Short mmCIF file of C-alpha atoms in Angstrom, two decimals:
data_model
loop_
_atom_site.label_atom_id
_atom_site.label_comp_id
_atom_site.label_asym_id
_atom_site.label_seq_id
_atom_site.Cartn_x
_atom_site.Cartn_y
_atom_site.Cartn_z
CA MET A 1 15.75 -35.20 -113.65
CA GLU A 2 18.02 -32.84 -112.15
CA ASN A 3 16.74 -30.54 -109.37
CA THR A 4 17.83 -27.06 -110.46
CA LEU A 5 16.71 -25.10 -107.70
CA PRO A 6 18.78 -26.16 -105.31
CA PHE A 7 18.23 -23.53 -102.78
CA MET A 8 14.19 -23.95 -102.61
CA GLY A 9 14.60 -27.76 -101.36
CA TYR A 10 17.05 -26.69 -99.48
CA HIS A 11 14.62 -23.64 -97.37
CA GLY A 12 11.94 -25.89 -97.75
CA SER A 13 13.53 -28.60 -95.48
CA ALA A 14 14.50 -25.22 -93.25
CA GLY A 15 11.47 -24.12 -93.09
CA GLN A 16 9.31 -27.33 -91.20
CA GLU A 17 12.02 -27.52 -88.63
CA GLY A 18 11.55 -24.20 -88.13
CA MET A 19 8.15 -24.86 -87.89
CA SER A 20 8.26 -27.24 -85.48
CA GLN A 21 10.36 -25.38 -83.15
CA MET A 22 7.59 -22.82 -82.76
CA GLY A 23 5.18 -24.93 -82.26
CA LEU A 24 7.09 -26.85 -79.30
CA GLY A 25 7.57 -23.43 -78.25
CA MET A 26 3.81 -22.46 -77.75
CA ALA A 27 3.18 -25.86 -76.30
CA ILE A 28 5.30 -25.00 -73.69
CA ALA A 29 4.20 -22.17 -73.23
CA ALA A 30 0.89 -23.19 -73.20
CA SER A 31 1.32 -25.72 -70.33
CA MET A 32 2.83 -22.75 -68.38
CA VAL A 33 0.14 -20.78 -68.73
CA VAL A 34 -2.24 -23.33 -67.43
CA MET A 35 -0.18 -25.13 -64.66
CA THR A 36 0.14 -21.37 -63.40
CA MET A 37 -4.26 -20.80 -63.63
CA PHE A 38 -4.10 -24.21 -62.53
CA GLN A 39 -2.02 -23.54 -59.10
CA GLN A 40 -3.80 -20.04 -58.70
CA PHE A 41 -6.96 -21.85 -59.01
CA LEU A 42 -5.93 -24.95 -56.21
CA LEU A 43 -4.02 -21.59 -53.98
CA THR A 44 -7.51 -19.38 -53.96
CA HIS A 45 -9.51 -22.71 -53.42
CA LEU A 46 -7.41 -25.37 -51.31
CA ARG A 47 -5.29 -22.84 -49.78
CA GLY A 48 -7.24 -22.70 -46.40
CA TYR A 49 -8.00 -26.18 -46.46
CA VAL A 50 -3.93 -26.80 -46.59
CA GLU A 51 -3.55 -24.57 -43.56
CA LEU A 52 -6.93 -25.98 -41.59
CA PHE A 53 -5.07 -29.51 -42.19
CA LEU A 54 -1.38 -28.15 -41.06
CA ARG A 55 -2.99 -26.67 -38.06
CA LYS A 56 -5.03 -29.12 -36.66
CA LEU A 57 -1.86 -31.54 -37.43
CA PHE A 58 0.69 -29.48 -35.67
CA LYS A 59 -1.96 -28.80 -32.84
CA SER A 60 -2.05 -32.68 -32.59
CA LEU A 61 1.67 -32.85 -32.38
CA ASP A 62 2.07 -30.00 -29.74
CA PRO A 63 2.02 -31.31 -26.80
CA ASN A 64 0.42 -28.06 -24.64
CA VAL A 65 -2.38 -26.13 -24.24
CA GLN A 66 -2.67 -22.49 -24.10
CA ILE A 67 -5.83 -20.39 -22.82
CA ARG A 68 -5.77 -16.51 -22.73
CA PHE A 69 -7.33 -13.93 -20.17
CA GLY A 70 -7.16 -10.56 -22.27
CA ASP A 71 -8.26 -7.25 -20.67
CA ASP A 72 -9.57 -5.92 -23.95
CA ASP A 73 -13.25 -4.43 -23.92
CA ASN A 74 -14.41 -6.65 -26.15
CA GLY A 75 -15.30 -9.45 -23.53
CA GLY A 76 -16.94 -6.68 -20.47
CA PRO A 77 -15.90 -6.53 -17.12
CA LYS A 78 -15.73 -10.50 -16.52
CA ASN A 79 -12.57 -10.58 -18.40
CA HIS A 80 -11.26 -7.23 -16.65
CA GLU A 81 -12.04 -8.96 -13.78
CA ALA A 82 -9.73 -12.30 -14.46
CA TYR A 83 -7.23 -10.62 -15.54
CA ALA A 84 -6.70 -8.27 -12.42
CA ALA A 85 -7.22 -11.22 -10.61
CA VAL A 86 -4.71 -13.00 -12.71
CA GLU A 87 -1.93 -10.04 -12.13
CA THR A 88 -2.71 -9.79 -8.46
CA TYR A 89 -2.09 -13.92 -8.08
CA LEU A 90 0.94 -13.45 -10.11
CA SER A 91 2.26 -10.64 -8.31
CA SER A 92 2.04 -12.40 -4.99
CA LYS A 93 3.73 -15.89 -6.00
CA CYS A 94 5.51 -15.51 -8.68
CA SER A 95 6.75 -12.04 -9.62
CA ASP A 96 10.41 -12.91 -8.05
CA GLN A 97 11.39 -15.28 -10.90
CA ALA A 98 10.49 -12.34 -13.85
CA PRO A 99 14.48 -10.31 -14.84
CA ARG A 100 11.97 -7.17 -16.04
CA LEU A 101 9.41 -6.38 -13.34
CA LYS A 102 6.95 -3.12 -13.48
CA ALA A 103 5.61 -1.58 -10.00
CA ASN A 104 2.20 -0.95 -8.69
CA SER A 105 1.39 2.04 -5.86
CA VAL A 106 -0.82 0.04 -2.93
CA ARG A 107 -2.25 2.07 -0.49
CA ASP A 108 -0.96 1.83 3.18
CA ILE A 109 2.08 -0.24 1.91
CA LYS A 110 5.17 2.09 1.30
CA THR A 111 7.73 -0.66 -1.08
CA PRO A 112 5.29 -0.93 -4.62
CA VAL A 113 3.89 -4.60 -5.83
CA LEU A 114 5.67 -6.04 -8.14
CA CYS A 115 3.98 -7.80 -11.01
CA ILE A 116 6.06 -9.08 -14.12
CA ASP A 117 6.25 -7.11 -17.47
CA VAL A 118 5.21 -7.79 -21.27
CA GLY A 119 7.43 -10.25 -22.88
CA GLU A 120 8.07 -11.86 -19.41
CA GLY A 121 7.10 -15.31 -18.25
CA VAL A 122 7.20 -17.06 -14.73
CA ASP A 123 6.42 -20.61 -13.49
CA ASP A 124 3.82 -21.69 -11.10
CA GLU A 125 3.89 -25.15 -9.35
CA PHE A 126 -0.14 -26.95 -8.22
CA ASN A 127 -0.42 -30.32 -6.35
CA GLY A 128 2.69 -31.12 -8.16
CA VAL A 129 1.90 -29.89 -11.85
CA THR A 130 4.22 -26.89 -13.70
CA VAL A 131 2.55 -24.13 -15.72
CA ARG A 132 3.91 -21.17 -17.47
CA TRP A 133 2.58 -17.61 -17.03
CA GLN A 134 3.34 -15.11 -19.71
CA LEU A 135 2.38 -11.54 -20.70
CA GLY A 136 1.42 -10.13 -24.08
CA GLU A 137 0.72 -7.40 -25.54
CA GLU A 138 -1.32 -6.34 -29.02
CA LYS A 139 -2.53 -3.26 -30.45
CA GLU A 140 -6.62 -3.34 -30.72
CA GLN A 141 -8.02 -3.81 -34.05
CA GLY A 142 -9.45 -2.09 -35.47
CA GLU A 143 -7.84 1.05 -34.56
CA SER A 144 -4.65 2.50 -36.81
CA TYR A 145 -4.60 5.81 -35.92
CA ARG A 146 -2.29 7.67 -33.36
CA GLY A 147 -1.76 7.25 -30.13
CA SER A 148 -3.80 4.10 -30.53
CA ARG A 149 -4.21 1.35 -27.34
CA LYS A 150 -3.05 -1.41 -26.63
CA ASN A 151 -4.71 -4.72 -25.02
CA ARG A 152 -2.62 -6.65 -22.53
CA TYR A 153 -2.93 -10.82 -22.11
CA TYR A 154 -1.50 -13.42 -19.95
CA THR A 155 -0.99 -16.90 -21.44
CA LEU A 156 -1.19 -19.27 -19.39
CA THR A 157 0.71 -22.77 -21.16
CA PHE A 158 0.40 -26.12 -19.99
CA ARG A 159 0.26 -30.16 -20.97
CA LYS A 160 -2.42 -31.96 -22.17
CA SER A 161 -2.77 -34.41 -19.91
CA ASN A 162 -3.49 -31.59 -16.84
CA ARG A 163 -6.13 -30.44 -18.77
CA LYS A 164 -8.69 -31.03 -16.30
CA MET A 165 -6.62 -30.44 -12.95
CA VAL A 166 -5.84 -27.38 -14.96
CA VAL A 167 -8.84 -26.08 -15.70
CA GLY A 168 -11.23 -27.94 -12.63
CA GLU A 169 -8.50 -26.85 -9.73
CA TYR A 170 -6.23 -25.09 -10.89
CA LEU A 171 -7.63 -21.91 -11.94
CA ARG A 172 -10.62 -21.96 -9.36
CA HIS A 173 -7.13 -21.91 -6.81
CA VAL A 174 -6.70 -18.72 -9.03
CA MET A 175 -9.20 -16.90 -8.81
CA GLU A 176 -10.07 -17.10 -5.67
CA GLU A 177 -5.93 -16.26 -4.02
CA GLY A 178 -6.24 -13.17 -7.05
CA LYS A 179 -9.35 -11.69 -5.70
CA ALA A 180 -8.35 -12.60 -1.82
CA ALA A 181 -5.12 -11.11 -2.77
CA ALA A 182 -6.96 -7.47 -4.70
CA ALA A 183 -9.65 -7.15 -1.83
CA SER A 184 -6.83 -7.02 1.13
CA ASN A 185 -4.38 -4.71 -0.15
CA ARG A 186 -5.14 -2.99 -3.19
CA GLN A 187 -5.60 0.93 -4.07
CA LEU A 188 -9.28 2.69 -4.87
CA LYS A 189 -9.00 3.81 -7.92
CA LEU A 190 -11.23 6.98 -9.72
CA TYR A 191 -11.66 6.37 -13.89
CA SER A 192 -13.52 8.86 -15.63
CA ASN A 193 -14.43 8.97 -19.19
CA SER A 194 -13.61 12.90 -19.62
CA SER A 195 -10.93 12.60 -20.48
CA SER A 196 -10.98 10.11 -23.19
CA GLU A 197 -11.51 10.90 -26.91
CA HIS A 198 -15.54 11.85 -27.28
CA GLY A 199 -15.96 10.37 -23.80
CA SER A 200 -15.62 6.72 -25.29
CA ASN A 201 -13.62 4.49 -22.94
CA TRP A 202 -12.31 5.23 -19.55
CA LYS A 203 -9.61 6.13 -18.02
CA TYR A 204 -7.29 5.85 -15.45
CA ILE A 205 -7.27 9.43 -13.18
CA MET A 206 -5.70 8.64 -9.87
CA ASP A 207 -5.57 6.31 -6.94
CA PHE A 208 -8.46 6.76 -4.88
CA ASP A 209 -7.47 7.61 -1.36
CA HIS A 210 -10.32 9.88 -0.04
CA PRO A 211 -10.07 10.34 3.88
CA ALA A 212 -13.83 10.04 4.44
CA LYS A 213 -15.79 8.01 6.17
CA PHE A 214 -19.10 7.45 7.64
CA GLU A 215 -17.65 7.92 11.25
CA THR A 216 -16.74 11.56 10.40
CA LEU A 217 -19.61 12.60 7.80
CA ALA A 218 -21.58 15.48 9.09
CA MET A 219 -25.02 13.18 9.73
CA GLU A 220 -27.55 11.89 12.08
CA LYS A 221 -26.21 8.36 13.71
CA GLU A 222 -29.60 6.57 12.94
CA LYS A 223 -29.34 7.79 9.36
CA LYS A 224 -25.89 7.00 8.73
CA GLU A 225 -26.62 3.72 10.38
CA ASP A 226 -29.63 3.35 7.71
CA ILE A 227 -27.19 3.68 4.48
CA ILE A 228 -24.27 1.66 6.65
CA ASP A 229 -26.90 -1.15 6.64
CA ASP A 230 -28.55 -1.12 3.46
CA LEU A 231 -25.22 -0.36 1.35
CA ILE A 232 -23.65 -3.91 3.32
CA ARG A 233 -27.29 -6.03 2.41
CA PHE A 234 -26.90 -5.04 -0.64
CA SER A 235 -22.57 -6.13 -1.50
CA THR A 236 -23.16 -8.94 0.12
CA GLY A 237 -27.03 -9.64 -1.27
CA ARG A 238 -25.90 -11.35 -5.19
CA GLU A 239 -27.26 -15.13 -4.15
CA TYR A 240 -30.36 -12.85 -2.47
CA TYR A 241 -30.70 -10.68 -5.93
CA ARG A 242 -30.53 -13.81 -8.09
CA ARG A 243 -33.16 -15.73 -5.91
CA ILE A 244 -36.04 -12.87 -6.40
CA GLY A 245 -35.21 -12.53 -10.13
CA LYS A 246 -33.94 -8.79 -9.60
CA PRO A 247 -30.71 -7.46 -10.92
CA TRP A 248 -27.60 -7.47 -9.16
CA LYS A 249 -28.03 -3.60 -8.59
CA ARG A 250 -28.83 -0.41 -6.84
CA GLY A 251 -29.60 3.05 -7.27
CA TYR A 252 -28.94 6.01 -4.86
CA LEU A 253 -29.53 9.38 -5.39
CA LEU A 254 -28.10 12.27 -2.92
CA HIS A 255 -30.04 15.42 -3.16
CA GLY A 256 -29.34 18.56 -1.15
CA PRO A 257 -28.03 22.32 -1.79
CA PRO A 258 -24.33 22.97 -2.36
CA GLY A 259 -21.89 22.19 0.19
CA THR A 260 -23.94 19.59 1.87
CA GLY A 261 -21.58 16.33 2.05
CA LYS A 262 -22.72 14.69 -1.32
CA SER A 263 -19.24 14.03 -2.59
CA THR A 264 -18.29 12.96 0.69
CA MET A 265 -20.84 10.98 1.35
CA ILE A 266 -19.75 8.82 -2.41
CA ALA A 267 -16.36 8.70 -0.79
CA ALA A 268 -17.55 7.49 1.95
CA ILE A 269 -19.55 4.38 0.16
CA ALA A 270 -15.93 3.44 -1.63
CA ASN A 271 -14.06 3.47 1.19
CA LEU A 272 -16.67 1.11 3.26
CA LEU A 273 -17.39 -1.39 0.07
CA SER A 274 -13.65 -1.20 -0.97
CA TYR A 275 -15.20 -0.19 -4.22
CA ASP A 276 -13.71 1.39 -6.77
CA VAL A 277 -14.94 4.71 -8.78
CA TYR A 278 -15.91 5.32 -12.12
CA ASP A 279 -16.95 9.39 -12.82
CA LEU A 280 -19.30 9.19 -15.51
CA GLU A 281 -19.79 12.90 -17.83
CA LEU A 282 -22.78 12.20 -19.49
CA SER A 283 -21.39 15.83 -22.01
CA ALA A 284 -18.95 13.57 -23.05
CA VAL A 285 -20.91 10.83 -24.51
CA LEU A 286 -21.92 11.18 -27.93
CA SER A 287 -24.97 8.56 -28.44
CA ASN A 288 -26.79 5.97 -26.66
CA ALA A 289 -24.62 3.33 -28.28
CA THR A 290 -21.44 4.84 -26.43
CA LEU A 291 -23.17 5.13 -23.22
CA LYS A 292 -24.22 1.51 -23.57
CA ARG A 293 -20.01 0.18 -24.21
CA LEU A 294 -18.82 2.69 -21.26
CA VAL A 295 -21.54 1.36 -18.59
CA ASN A 296 -21.02 -2.33 -20.40
CA LYS A 297 -17.47 -1.61 -19.68
CA ILE A 298 -17.69 -1.10 -15.42
CA PRO A 299 -16.98 -4.45 -13.73
CA CYS A 300 -18.61 -6.01 -11.01
CA ASN A 301 -18.36 -4.01 -7.43
CA SER A 302 -17.63 -0.74 -8.50
CA ILE A 303 -19.34 2.04 -8.08
CA LEU A 304 -21.05 4.21 -11.18
CA VAL A 305 -21.06 8.28 -10.37
CA ILE A 306 -23.50 10.76 -12.25
CA GLU A 307 -22.82 14.10 -10.13
CA ASP A 308 -24.74 17.13 -10.74
CA ILE A 309 -27.22 14.84 -13.05
CA ASP A 310 -29.43 18.54 -13.53
CA CYS A 311 -26.91 20.41 -15.21
CA SER A 312 -24.68 17.40 -16.57
CA SER A 313 -27.03 16.90 -19.66
CA LYS A 314 -30.41 18.08 -20.91
CA ILE A 315 -31.74 15.04 -21.34
CA THR A 316 -32.33 14.54 -17.58
CA HIS A 317 -35.96 16.29 -17.90
CA GLN A 318 -38.20 16.60 -21.02
CA ARG A 319 -38.08 19.93 -22.76
CA GLU A 320 -40.80 20.72 -25.23
CA ARG A 321 -40.78 23.62 -28.04
CA ASN A 322 -43.35 24.91 -29.69
CA THR A 323 -43.41 24.29 -33.90
CA PRO A 324 -46.06 26.17 -36.08
CA ASN A 325 -47.92 23.71 -37.61
CA GLN A 326 -50.82 25.08 -40.03
CA GLY A 327 -51.59 28.02 -38.38
CA GLU A 328 -51.40 25.75 -34.92
CA GLU A 329 -48.82 25.16 -32.22
CA LYS A 330 -47.51 21.57 -32.24
CA LYS A 331 -45.35 20.36 -29.24
CA GLU A 332 -42.08 18.66 -30.64
CA LYS A 333 -39.28 17.00 -27.88
CA ILE A 334 -36.30 18.35 -28.99
CA LEU A 335 -33.65 14.49 -28.94
CA GLU A 336 -30.61 14.80 -27.77
CA THR A 337 -27.56 12.84 -28.98
CA VAL A 338 -27.86 10.39 -25.35
CA THR A 339 -31.21 10.31 -25.21
CA LEU A 340 -33.55 9.64 -21.69
CA SER A 341 -34.72 6.15 -23.24
CA GLY A 342 -30.54 5.59 -23.77
CA LEU A 343 -30.17 6.40 -20.18
CA LEU A 344 -32.86 4.67 -18.67
CA ASN A 345 -32.54 1.42 -20.32
CA CYS A 346 -28.89 1.19 -19.11
CA ILE A 347 -29.67 2.43 -15.63
CA ASP A 348 -32.82 0.10 -15.48
CA GLY A 349 -33.25 -2.07 -18.46
CA LEU A 350 -32.82 -5.63 -20.12
CA PHE A 351 -28.84 -4.12 -21.18
CA SER A 352 -28.21 -3.70 -17.29
CA ALA A 353 -29.48 -7.02 -16.14
CA ASN A 354 -25.35 -8.17 -16.56
CA ASP A 355 -23.14 -9.83 -13.45
CA GLY A 356 -24.01 -7.08 -10.96
CA GLY A 357 -22.56 -5.59 -8.14
CA ARG A 358 -22.91 -2.30 -9.30
CA LEU A 359 -23.74 0.61 -6.84
CA MET A 360 -24.83 3.77 -9.15
CA VAL A 361 -25.12 7.20 -7.41
CA PHE A 362 -26.70 9.90 -8.53
CA THR A 363 -25.92 13.83 -7.22
CA THR A 364 -28.46 16.83 -7.75
CA ASN A 365 -28.64 20.80 -6.14
CA HIS A 366 -32.80 21.04 -7.49
CA VAL A 367 -34.23 17.03 -7.72
CA GLU A 368 -37.01 18.80 -8.97
CA ALA A 369 -35.48 19.43 -12.48
CA ILE A 370 -34.87 15.65 -12.62
CA ASP A 371 -37.69 13.36 -15.04
CA SER A 372 -39.60 11.94 -13.18
CA ALA A 373 -38.78 8.59 -15.26
CA LEU A 374 -35.18 8.65 -13.65
CA LEU A 375 -36.51 9.43 -9.48
CA ARG A 376 -38.32 6.61 -9.43
CA ARG A 377 -38.11 3.39 -7.31
CA GLY A 378 -36.33 0.68 -9.81
CA ARG A 379 -33.46 3.06 -10.62
CA MET A 380 -32.95 5.30 -8.59
CA ASP A 381 -33.67 3.25 -4.59
CA LYS A 382 -33.26 4.76 -2.15
CA HIS A 383 -33.34 9.00 -2.10
CA ILE A 384 -30.75 10.36 0.47
CA GLU A 385 -31.46 13.98 1.65
CA MET A 386 -28.47 16.43 2.24
CA PRO A 387 -29.95 18.65 4.78
CA PHE A 388 -28.67 22.07 5.80
CA CYS A 389 -26.17 21.59 9.10
CA GLY A 390 -28.38 20.29 12.06
CA PHE A 391 -27.03 19.99 15.46
CA GLU A 392 -26.31 15.99 15.32
CA ALA A 393 -24.06 17.20 12.48
CA PHE A 394 -22.18 19.94 14.24
CA LYS A 395 -21.46 17.47 17.28
CA VAL A 396 -20.33 15.61 14.88
CA LEU A 397 -18.15 18.06 13.11
CA ALA A 398 -17.14 19.67 16.12
CA LYS A 399 -15.20 16.27 17.64
CA ASN A 400 -13.69 15.82 14.69
CA TYR A 401 -12.10 19.10 14.55
CA LEU A 402 -11.82 20.74 17.54
CA GLY A 403 -12.34 17.57 19.64
CA ILE A 404 -14.58 18.04 22.05
CA GLU A 405 -18.01 16.77 22.25
CA GLU A 406 -19.46 19.21 25.15
CA HIS A 407 -19.44 22.68 25.59
CA ASP A 408 -21.35 25.26 27.28
CA LEU A 409 -21.90 26.91 23.90
CA PHE A 410 -23.44 24.18 22.25
CA GLY A 411 -27.40 24.80 23.89
CA LYS A 412 -26.94 28.39 22.06
CA ILE A 413 -26.12 27.00 18.96
CA GLU A 414 -28.66 23.88 19.10
CA GLY A 415 -30.78 26.71 19.03
CA LEU A 416 -29.13 29.28 16.14
CA LEU A 417 -29.00 25.50 13.68
CA LYS A 418 -33.01 25.36 13.92
CA GLU A 419 -33.79 28.71 12.77
CA SER A 420 -30.53 29.11 10.59
CA SER A 421 -29.97 27.48 7.23
CA VAL A 422 -25.90 26.64 6.68
CA THR A 423 -24.36 23.59 5.34
CA PRO A 424 -22.21 21.79 6.99
CA ALA A 425 -19.62 23.06 4.98
CA ASP A 426 -19.53 26.75 6.19
CA VAL A 427 -19.61 25.47 9.95
CA ALA A 428 -16.41 23.04 9.33
CA GLU A 429 -14.40 26.12 7.76
CA ASN A 430 -15.85 28.21 10.86
CA LEU A 431 -14.27 24.98 13.25
CA ILE A 432 -10.78 24.92 11.89
CA ALA A 433 -8.90 25.10 15.22
CA ARG A 434 -5.51 26.70 15.41
CA ARG A 435 -2.52 24.53 15.56
CA GLY A 436 0.98 25.48 17.55
CA GLU A 437 1.99 27.40 20.70
CA GLY A 438 -1.19 29.61 22.50
CA GLU A 439 -3.69 26.82 20.77
CA ASP A 440 -7.45 27.06 22.48
CA SER A 441 -9.83 25.07 23.56
CA GLY A 442 -12.21 26.15 20.96
CA ASP A 443 -13.67 29.00 22.61
CA ASP A 444 -12.41 30.74 19.55
CA CYS A 445 -14.24 29.06 16.99
CA LEU A 446 -17.22 28.33 18.52
CA LYS A 447 -17.94 32.05 19.31
CA LYS A 448 -17.05 32.75 15.73
CA LEU A 449 -19.38 30.13 14.74
CA ILE A 450 -22.06 32.08 16.49
CA GLU A 451 -21.49 35.24 14.96
CA VAL A 452 -22.32 33.11 11.40
CA LEU A 453 -25.20 31.76 12.84
CA GLU A 454 -26.43 34.73 13.86
CA LYS A 455 -26.30 36.61 10.28
CA SER A 456 -27.82 33.43 8.64
CA VAL A 457 -31.03 33.78 11.05
CA GLN A 458 -30.76 37.26 10.17
CA GLN A 459 -31.08 36.81 7.08
CA VAL A 460 -33.34 34.08 7.19
CA LEU A 461 -35.93 36.51 8.99
CA ASP A 462 -35.10 39.17 6.49
CA LYS A 463 -35.92 36.93 3.34
CA LYS A 464 -39.79 35.66 5.10
CA GLY A 465 -39.96 40.11 5.94
CA GLU A 466 -40.05 40.51 2.39
CA GLY A 467 -42.15 37.37 1.59
CA LYS A 468 -44.55 38.50 3.61
CA ARG A 469 -44.55 42.43 1.97
CA GLU A 470 -44.31 40.80 -1.60
CA GLU A 471 -47.43 38.94 -0.42
CA ILE A 472 -49.39 41.63 1.51
CA GLU A 473 -49.12 44.81 -1.46
CA SER A 474 -50.36 41.44 -3.65
CA ASP A 475 -53.10 40.99 -1.55
CA PRO A 476 -54.41 44.33 0.16
CA SER A 477 -57.51 42.40 1.76
CA LEU A 478 -54.59 40.65 4.19
#
């Protein structure tokens, strides 16, 4: 039969073809979605395994081994010691190879010591084996604010076949040579936390080049010899402290009126032991945790100094206030940001039991204002009184300032010193001799000092007289 609707037949065939093309497109799109999801799944769950496999593969093909020595704070003082030893060793052995160098000043040496700069590398040879050192720098993790600190590190690269010799012999050689070179010619340094943000980091302040020595210290000879002997025994007593089971640390308390030489004593100690000085400003520390981090960053063979501990922080003595409690008075301790227990834990708790070699020196003008928990032995092991000037101290000052050891006026001065209250700083100020033409033999300086001492004696007598009068007025029976 003739088809009367040929156009319907035509459209029926075209519709079937269109539906087939549409189904094919949907299938392709679905497969693409599935493939994308599958790829994302693989990347998410298998990417780590693939990267780990590739790293292991590349490492197995790499013939070299790398060891990193960082100067960052996270590893504590031992990291800094190893970094400093490497730097000193390289400056004395290999600095002539690098095209870019940095200069460090060293005490008593006119020409600076040269070290390699960031990004530079040098080769070193030991027992026929060649290794390479390179200095790098990276931004400290977790600090994104402007002016954040940068940590430097040395990378040692050597062949795998030489691992045993490098780790067992070469690194010991580097540490020993570096520490020996540093001890012989390095410049002592002064660090403080007062200039850092929130007092949380040690900052280099300046080279420590104080001329004070025990030979010129205004103090009795026997007392100086006792202190020197104690310091030497401490600085060389690592194995002794380990044998008796005590942390290798020692605390000194210097107490006395202002001007009696407490700061000069610290400088003399630093010069005797060749120790860097770390000046801790307690008022700049915001928390116990910050204090612990600061103390832990101090390297071995250093001096931790807390000057004027009686007034640098309110934690040095117990403070209490009375608060009403239902009609009764109740005593309540006032808590500070840095607590007394936090300070005690840093200087004498488990937190203090590290590699050791630290000398802690506290100074105060008023020892009676310090909490008894800080004063006990084990925290402040040796108490050194810095008194008013005595005759033995005067003779040291006369020799230092005037170059004389005996004089006819010494007998009168000795008698006046016993009755007066003058500090070594006051005596030294009056012993500064004139220089140049017409320089005297010290007579004028000694006569001037006698006048000052006589005035001081009179002031002492006047105070005693006022005290006696007040005592008589308060008690007529006297």
